[in-house]
Amino acid sequence: MVMTLAVEWKAVTKKMKQDNEWRTLFKEADWKVEEKHVHHLSGGNAVQRSEALRMTGALIPCSRGEILIWQQDPDLISNRKNFRSKTIGYVNQEGSLVPEWSIYQAAAGADPDANKIEEVNTLLDHFRFTLSERQTAMEDLSPAAEWKASLVITLLNDPPLILLDDAGFPFPDEEKKEVYDILCEYIRRKEKTLIAASDDTYWEMKADKLWMIDEQSIISNQ
């Protein structure tokens, strides 16, 4: 069976300036991420894991090398922003939600049809949103509910590739596991690709493919 790659790194080098010194996060790193799987990226440190996702999501450039998304280089696409929004969903603790909107307003939009309403309610049910949380402005939600809201909005945009950075994940352990379980079930049912950057060992039981940052490279951890 031919392996279809959602992501391919080719000799990627990334340098970051820190305290007036250049630090090499990755050096000529190769990485092949097969589509329609749950991938877990561990090892290194939180900065390396976050930068790996941000480069993959075409949010920041690598210093050298090439990163392809389904064999396309986002930097060479004329409408890069449109490609990113339709292809890549990026979830981290910062989010990008309108503070005064409720999760329901943000998810359903201004004039939703019946199918959209059903889809929104199904996802909100899956992620255990209470009726009160659905009607509360984002800025008044708990950090955990706000993070879940950001995830739900990302999933509703229906990107084939989802990047999840759980640094600063604002959940107690048991609730965190529940969110992971729900997300992985969704990814497999919808045949999406997920890369989760995390130092949480629970992912080792959930992921199809395990990867780790080893010094300045990404290697298989299976």
PDB file of C-alpha atoms in Angstrom:
ATOM      1  CA  MET A   1       0.000   0.000   0.000  1.00  0.00           C
ATOM      2  CA  VAL A   2       1.302   3.421  -0.975  1.00  0.00           C
ATOM      3  CA  MET A   3       1.786   5.717   2.019  1.00  0.00           C
ATOM      4  CA  THR A   4       0.252   9.161   1.555  1.00  0.00           C
ATOM      5  CA  LEU A   5       2.073  11.842   3.496  1.00  0.00           C
ATOM      6  CA  ALA A   6       0.171  14.672   5.150  1.00  0.00           C
ATOM      7  CA  VAL A   7       3.445  16.313   6.208  1.00  0.00           C
ATOM      8  CA  GLU A   8       7.013  15.903   5.017  1.00  0.00           C
ATOM      9  CA  TRP A   9      10.042  17.689   6.410  1.00  0.00           C
ATOM     10  CA  LYS A  10      13.102  17.722   4.172  1.00  0.00           C
ATOM     11  CA  ALA A  11      16.412  18.670   5.826  1.00  0.00           C
ATOM     12  CA  VAL A  12      14.711  21.265   8.033  1.00  0.00           C
ATOM     13  CA  THR A  13      16.886  23.563  10.122  1.00  0.00           C
ATOM     14  CA  LYS A  14      15.378  26.038  12.571  1.00  0.00           C
ATOM     15  CA  LYS A  15      17.351  28.634  14.516  1.00  0.00           C
ATOM     16  CA  MET A  16      15.927  30.921  17.193  1.00  0.00           C
ATOM     17  CA  LYS A  17      17.472  33.991  18.771  1.00  0.00           C
ATOM     18  CA  GLN A  18      17.389  33.811  22.555  1.00  0.00           C
ATOM     19  CA  ASP A  19      19.204  36.159  24.941  1.00  0.00           C
ATOM     20  CA  ASN A  20      21.104  37.661  21.988  1.00  0.00           C
ATOM     21  CA  GLU A  21      22.392  34.244  20.963  1.00  0.00           C
ATOM     22  CA  TRP A  22      21.283  31.994  18.139  1.00  0.00           C
ATOM     23  CA  ARG A  23      20.067  28.591  19.255  1.00  0.00           C
ATOM     24  CA  THR A  24      19.568  25.679  16.837  1.00  0.00           C
ATOM     25  CA  LEU A  25      16.298  23.860  17.562  1.00  0.00           C
ATOM     26  CA  PHE A  26      16.417  21.515  14.563  1.00  0.00           C
ATOM     27  CA  LYS A  27      19.268  20.677  12.215  1.00  0.00           C
ATOM     28  CA  GLU A  28      18.621  19.053   8.826  1.00  0.00           C
ATOM     29  CA  ALA A  29      15.676  17.159  10.313  1.00  0.00           C
ATOM     30  CA  ASP A  30      13.563  14.819   8.175  1.00  0.00           C
ATOM     31  CA  TRP A  31      10.050  13.772   9.188  1.00  0.00           C
ATOM     32  CA  LYS A  32       7.332  11.891   7.325  1.00  0.00           C
ATOM     33  CA  VAL A  33       3.816  12.062   8.768  1.00  0.00           C
ATOM     34  CA  GLU A  34       1.298   9.669   7.248  1.00  0.00           C
ATOM     35  CA  GLU A  35      -2.230  10.966   6.706  1.00  0.00           C
ATOM     36  CA  LYS A  36      -5.333   9.698   8.547  1.00  0.00           C
ATOM     37  CA  HIS A  37      -3.436   8.783  11.705  1.00  0.00           C
ATOM     38  CA  VAL A  38      -3.043  10.144  15.230  1.00  0.00           C
ATOM     39  CA  HIS A  39       0.599  11.156  15.742  1.00  0.00           C
ATOM     40  CA  HIS A  40       2.223  12.028  19.065  1.00  0.00           C
ATOM     41  CA  LEU A  41       5.341  14.212  19.220  1.00  0.00           C
ATOM     42  CA  SER A  42       7.214  14.093  22.531  1.00  0.00           C
ATOM     43  CA  GLY A  43      10.749  14.717  23.757  1.00  0.00           C
ATOM     44  CA  GLY A  44      12.874  17.832  23.489  1.00  0.00           C
ATOM     45  CA  ASN A  45      11.300  20.731  25.355  1.00  0.00           C
ATOM     46  CA  ALA A  46       8.084  22.723  25.080  1.00  0.00           C
ATOM     47  CA  VAL A  47       9.715  25.346  22.836  1.00  0.00           C
ATOM     48  CA  GLN A  48      10.973  22.743  20.352  1.00  0.00           C
ATOM     49  CA  ARG A  49       7.620  20.963  20.222  1.00  0.00           C
ATOM     50  CA  SER A  50       5.715  24.218  19.756  1.00  0.00           C
ATOM     51  CA  GLU A  51       8.072  25.453  17.042  1.00  0.00           C
ATOM     52  CA  ALA A  52       7.778  22.114  15.223  1.00  0.00           C
ATOM     53  CA  LEU A  53       4.002  22.566  15.051  1.00  0.00           C
ATOM     54  CA  ARG A  54       4.180  26.241  14.127  1.00  0.00           C
ATOM     55  CA  MET A  55       6.557  25.490  11.254  1.00  0.00           C
ATOM     56  CA  THR A  56       4.372  22.603  10.101  1.00  0.00           C
ATOM     57  CA  GLY A  57       1.338  24.869  10.236  1.00  0.00           C
ATOM     58  CA  ALA A  58       3.131  27.458   8.077  1.00  0.00           C
ATOM     59  CA  LEU A  59       2.800  30.015  10.872  1.00  0.00           C
ATOM     60  CA  ILE A  60       6.559  30.606  10.920  1.00  0.00           C
ATOM     61  CA  PRO A  61       9.229  29.688   8.358  1.00  0.00           C
ATOM     62  CA  CYS A  62      12.067  27.263   8.884  1.00  0.00           C
ATOM     63  CA  SER A  63      15.598  28.647   8.545  1.00  0.00           C
ATOM     64  CA  ARG A  64      16.543  26.126   5.863  1.00  0.00           C
ATOM     65  CA  GLY A  65      14.956  23.115   4.232  1.00  0.00           C
ATOM     66  CA  GLU A  66      11.410  22.446   3.076  1.00  0.00           C
ATOM     67  CA  ILE A  67       8.115  21.504   4.725  1.00  0.00           C
ATOM     68  CA  LEU A  68       5.433  20.058   2.449  1.00  0.00           C
ATOM     69  CA  ILE A  69       1.734  19.670   3.256  1.00  0.00           C
ATOM     70  CA  TRP A  70       0.287  16.981   0.995  1.00  0.00           C
ATOM     71  CA  GLN A  71       3.283  17.573  -1.277  1.00  0.00           C
ATOM     72  CA  GLN A  72       2.640  21.321  -1.480  1.00  0.00           C
ATOM     73  CA  ASP A  73       4.865  24.040  -0.071  1.00  0.00           C
ATOM     74  CA  PRO A  74       2.547  26.652   1.523  1.00  0.00           C
ATOM     75  CA  ASP A  75       5.199  29.340   0.967  1.00  0.00           C
ATOM     76  CA  LEU A  76       4.890  28.854  -2.801  1.00  0.00           C
ATOM     77  CA  ILE A  77       1.083  28.967  -2.944  1.00  0.00           C
ATOM     78  CA  SER A  78      -0.316  32.299  -4.126  1.00  0.00           C
ATOM     79  CA  ASN A  79      -3.190  32.352  -1.621  1.00  0.00           C
ATOM     80  CA  ARG A  80      -1.239  31.017   1.345  1.00  0.00           C
ATOM     81  CA  LYS A  81      -3.716  32.242   3.953  1.00  0.00           C
ATOM     82  CA  ASN A  82      -6.645  30.528   2.232  1.00  0.00           C
ATOM     83  CA  PHE A  83      -4.687  27.272   1.898  1.00  0.00           C
ATOM     84  CA  ARG A  84      -3.793  27.331   5.576  1.00  0.00           C
ATOM     85  CA  SER A  85      -7.324  28.068   6.775  1.00  0.00           C
ATOM     86  CA  LYS A  86      -8.834  25.236   4.712  1.00  0.00           C
ATOM     87  CA  THR A  87      -6.095  22.666   5.263  1.00  0.00           C
ATOM     88  CA  ILE A  88      -4.589  23.177   8.728  1.00  0.00           C
ATOM     89  CA  GLY A  89      -6.248  23.575  12.109  1.00  0.00           C
ATOM     90  CA  TYR A  90      -3.933  24.823  14.858  1.00  0.00           C
ATOM     91  CA  VAL A  91      -4.965  24.586  18.511  1.00  0.00           C
ATOM     92  CA  ASN A  92      -2.985  25.907  21.474  1.00  0.00           C
ATOM     93  CA  GLN A  93      -3.667  27.649  24.776  1.00  0.00           C
ATOM     94  CA  GLU A  94      -3.715  31.117  23.217  1.00  0.00           C
ATOM     95  CA  GLY A  95      -6.689  30.557  20.928  1.00  0.00           C
ATOM     96  CA  SER A  96      -8.212  33.255  18.721  1.00  0.00           C
ATOM     97  CA  LEU A  97     -11.820  33.598  19.814  1.00  0.00           C
ATOM     98  CA  VAL A  98     -14.035  36.689  19.970  1.00  0.00           C
ATOM     99  CA  PRO A  99     -14.243  37.416  23.742  1.00  0.00           C
ATOM    100  CA  GLU A 100     -17.830  38.673  23.813  1.00  0.00           C
ATOM    101  CA  TRP A 101     -19.290  35.801  21.771  1.00  0.00           C
ATOM    102  CA  SER A 102     -20.627  32.600  23.252  1.00  0.00           C
ATOM    103  CA  ILE A 103     -19.257  29.300  21.967  1.00  0.00           C
ATOM    104  CA  TYR A 104     -22.608  28.690  20.271  1.00  0.00           C
ATOM    105  CA  GLN A 105     -22.494  32.048  18.444  1.00  0.00           C
ATOM    106  CA  ALA A 106     -18.914  31.464  17.336  1.00  0.00           C
ATOM    107  CA  ALA A 107     -19.574  27.900  16.209  1.00  0.00           C
ATOM    108  CA  ALA A 108     -22.944  28.266  14.496  1.00  0.00           C
ATOM    109  CA  GLY A 109     -22.379  31.622  12.796  1.00  0.00           C
ATOM    110  CA  ALA A 110     -24.841  34.415  12.098  1.00  0.00           C
ATOM    111  CA  ASP A 111     -27.423  32.487  10.051  1.00  0.00           C
ATOM    112  CA  PRO A 112     -26.949  28.727  10.511  1.00  0.00           C
ATOM    113  CA  ASP A 113     -29.040  26.142   8.653  1.00  0.00           C
ATOM    114  CA  ALA A 114     -30.488  23.033  10.297  1.00  0.00           C
ATOM    115  CA  ASN A 115     -27.500  20.842   9.366  1.00  0.00           C
ATOM    116  CA  LYS A 116     -25.037  23.338  10.844  1.00  0.00           C
ATOM    117  CA  ILE A 117     -27.021  23.587  14.073  1.00  0.00           C
ATOM    118  CA  GLU A 118     -27.082  19.793  14.390  1.00  0.00           C
ATOM    119  CA  GLU A 119     -23.330  19.560  13.732  1.00  0.00           C
ATOM    120  CA  VAL A 120     -22.554  22.242  16.320  1.00  0.00           C
ATOM    121  CA  ASN A 121     -24.781  20.684  18.968  1.00  0.00           C
ATOM    122  CA  THR A 122     -23.308  17.232  18.347  1.00  0.00           C
ATOM    123  CA  LEU A 123     -19.751  18.472  18.889  1.00  0.00           C
ATOM    124  CA  LEU A 124     -20.715  20.518  21.939  1.00  0.00           C
ATOM    125  CA  ASP A 125     -22.412  17.423  23.354  1.00  0.00           C
ATOM    126  CA  HIS A 126     -19.315  15.312  22.658  1.00  0.00           C
ATOM    127  CA  PHE A 127     -17.084  17.746  24.521  1.00  0.00           C
ATOM    128  CA  ARG A 128     -19.487  17.932  27.476  1.00  0.00           C
ATOM    129  CA  PHE A 129     -20.458  21.607  27.180  1.00  0.00           C
ATOM    130  CA  THR A 130     -23.255  22.459  29.598  1.00  0.00           C
ATOM    131  CA  LEU A 131     -26.176  24.637  28.513  1.00  0.00           C
ATOM    132  CA  SER A 132     -24.808  27.449  30.680  1.00  0.00           C
ATOM    133  CA  GLU A 133     -21.356  27.232  29.055  1.00  0.00           C
ATOM    134  CA  ARG A 134     -22.901  27.357  25.571  1.00  0.00           C
ATOM    135  CA  GLN A 135     -24.567  30.665  26.394  1.00  0.00           C
ATOM    136  CA  THR A 136     -21.650  32.269  28.257  1.00  0.00           C
ATOM    137  CA  ALA A 137     -19.299  34.788  26.621  1.00  0.00           C
ATOM    138  CA  MET A 138     -15.860  33.329  25.889  1.00  0.00           C
ATOM    139  CA  GLU A 139     -14.161  35.800  28.212  1.00  0.00           C
ATOM    140  CA  ASP A 140     -16.257  34.514  31.127  1.00  0.00           C
ATOM    141  CA  LEU A 141     -15.583  30.812  30.555  1.00  0.00           C
ATOM    142  CA  SER A 142     -13.120  28.839  32.644  1.00  0.00           C
ATOM    143  CA  PRO A 143      -9.680  28.330  31.013  1.00  0.00           C
ATOM    144  CA  ALA A 144     -10.560  24.675  30.359  1.00  0.00           C
ATOM    145  CA  ALA A 145     -13.902  25.500  28.712  1.00  0.00           C
ATOM    146  CA  GLU A 146     -12.298  28.256  26.620  1.00  0.00           C
ATOM    147  CA  TRP A 147      -9.624  25.831  25.415  1.00  0.00           C
ATOM    148  CA  LYS A 148     -12.286  23.279  24.466  1.00  0.00           C
ATOM    149  CA  ALA A 149     -14.202  26.027  22.668  1.00  0.00           C
ATOM    150  CA  SER A 150     -11.136  26.817  20.564  1.00  0.00           C
ATOM    151  CA  LEU A 151     -10.815  23.120  19.720  1.00  0.00           C
ATOM    152  CA  VAL A 152     -14.484  22.830  18.722  1.00  0.00           C
ATOM    153  CA  ILE A 153     -14.241  25.880  16.426  1.00  0.00           C
ATOM    154  CA  THR A 154     -11.170  24.341  14.780  1.00  0.00           C
ATOM    155  CA  LEU A 155     -12.918  21.004  14.212  1.00  0.00           C
ATOM    156  CA  LEU A 156     -16.003  22.710  12.749  1.00  0.00           C
ATOM    157  CA  ASN A 157     -13.792  24.345  10.112  1.00  0.00           C
ATOM    158  CA  ASP A 158     -13.145  20.748   8.974  1.00  0.00           C
ATOM    159  CA  PRO A 159      -9.407  20.912   8.147  1.00  0.00           C
ATOM    160  CA  PRO A 160      -7.809  17.574   7.143  1.00  0.00           C
ATOM    161  CA  LEU A 161      -4.729  18.300   9.309  1.00  0.00           C
ATOM    162  CA  ILE A 162      -5.044  19.283  12.975  1.00  0.00           C
ATOM    163  CA  LEU A 163      -2.065  20.403  15.057  1.00  0.00           C
ATOM    164  CA  LEU A 164      -2.507  20.374  18.819  1.00  0.00           C
ATOM    165  CA  ASP A 165      -0.020  21.961  21.202  1.00  0.00           C
ATOM    166  CA  ASP A 166      -1.015  21.078  24.741  1.00  0.00           C
ATOM    167  CA  ALA A 167       1.625  23.166  26.524  1.00  0.00           C
ATOM    168  CA  GLY A 168      -0.234  24.870  29.358  1.00  0.00           C
ATOM    169  CA  PHE A 169      -3.207  22.531  28.925  1.00  0.00           C
ATOM    170  CA  PRO A 170      -5.645  23.855  31.599  1.00  0.00           C
ATOM    171  CA  PHE A 171      -7.296  20.595  32.678  1.00  0.00           C
ATOM    172  CA  PRO A 172      -7.151  18.242  35.654  1.00  0.00           C
ATOM    173  CA  ASP A 173      -5.695  14.868  34.631  1.00  0.00           C
ATOM    174  CA  GLU A 174      -8.973  12.946  34.388  1.00  0.00           C
ATOM    175  CA  GLU A 175     -10.727  15.635  32.347  1.00  0.00           C
ATOM    176  CA  LYS A 176      -7.651  15.896  30.130  1.00  0.00           C
ATOM    177  CA  LYS A 177      -7.822  12.176  29.337  1.00  0.00           C
ATOM    178  CA  GLU A 178     -11.498  12.514  28.482  1.00  0.00           C
ATOM    179  CA  VAL A 179     -10.748  15.350  26.030  1.00  0.00           C
ATOM    180  CA  TYR A 180      -7.961  13.286  24.426  1.00  0.00           C
ATOM    181  CA  ASP A 181     -10.306  10.288  24.092  1.00  0.00           C
ATOM    182  CA  ILE A 182     -13.085  12.328  22.482  1.00  0.00           C
ATOM    183  CA  LEU A 183     -10.675  14.043  20.101  1.00  0.00           C
ATOM    184  CA  CYS A 184      -8.999  10.811  18.961  1.00  0.00           C
ATOM    185  CA  GLU A 185     -12.379   9.164  18.363  1.00  0.00           C
ATOM    186  CA  TYR A 186     -13.395  12.162  16.240  1.00  0.00           C
ATOM    187  CA  ILE A 187     -10.144  12.137  14.236  1.00  0.00           C
ATOM    188  CA  ARG A 188     -10.476   8.450  13.373  1.00  0.00           C
ATOM    189  CA  ARG A 189     -14.171   8.632  12.544  1.00  0.00           C
ATOM    190  CA  LYS A 190     -13.639  11.620  10.242  1.00  0.00           C
ATOM    191  CA  GLU A 191     -10.371  10.193   8.801  1.00  0.00           C
ATOM    192  CA  LYS A 192      -8.385  13.305   9.709  1.00  0.00           C
ATOM    193  CA  THR A 193      -4.698  13.631  10.582  1.00  0.00           C
ATOM    194  CA  LEU A 194      -3.717  14.780  14.069  1.00  0.00           C
ATOM    195  CA  ILE A 195      -0.282  15.738  15.370  1.00  0.00           C
ATOM    196  CA  ALA A 196      -0.326  16.246  19.137  1.00  0.00           C
ATOM    197  CA  ALA A 197       2.776  17.816  20.674  1.00  0.00           C
ATOM    198  CA  SER A 198       2.811  16.877  24.332  1.00  0.00           C
ATOM    199  CA  ASP A 199       4.905  15.430  27.138  1.00  0.00           C
ATOM    200  CA  ASP A 200       1.852  13.570  28.494  1.00  0.00           C
ATOM    201  CA  THR A 201       2.483   9.813  28.362  1.00  0.00           C
ATOM    202  CA  TYR A 202      -1.256   9.124  28.008  1.00  0.00           C
ATOM    203  CA  TRP A 203      -0.838   9.818  24.294  1.00  0.00           C
ATOM    204  CA  GLU A 204       1.288   6.675  24.022  1.00  0.00           C
ATOM    205  CA  MET A 205      -1.905   4.652  24.469  1.00  0.00           C
ATOM    206  CA  LYS A 206      -3.954   6.791  22.079  1.00  0.00           C
ATOM    207  CA  ALA A 207      -1.646   7.528  19.135  1.00  0.00           C
ATOM    208  CA  ASP A 208      -1.071   5.370  16.048  1.00  0.00           C
ATOM    209  CA  LYS A 209       2.427   6.751  15.527  1.00  0.00           C
ATOM    210  CA  LEU A 210       4.881   7.879  18.207  1.00  0.00           C
ATOM    211  CA  TRP A 211       7.636  10.399  17.482  1.00  0.00           C
ATOM    212  CA  MET A 212      10.172  12.112  19.681  1.00  0.00           C
ATOM    213  CA  ILE A 213      12.558  15.022  19.385  1.00  0.00           C
ATOM    214  CA  ASP A 214      16.059  13.662  19.861  1.00  0.00           C
ATOM    215  CA  GLU A 215      18.471  16.585  20.197  1.00  0.00           C
ATOM    216  CA  GLN A 216      17.891  18.395  16.869  1.00  0.00           C
ATOM    217  CA  SER A 217      16.079  15.632  14.961  1.00  0.00           C
ATOM    218  CA  ILE A 218      12.673  13.919  15.007  1.00  0.00           C
ATOM    219  CA  ILE A 219      12.816  10.130  15.227  1.00  0.00           C
ATOM    220  CA  SER A 220      10.335   7.271  15.543  1.00  0.00           C
ATOM    221  CA  ASN A 221       9.632   6.272  19.140  1.00  0.00           C
ATOM    222  CA  GLN A 222       8.076   2.866  18.402  1.00  0.00           C
TER     223      GLN A 222
END
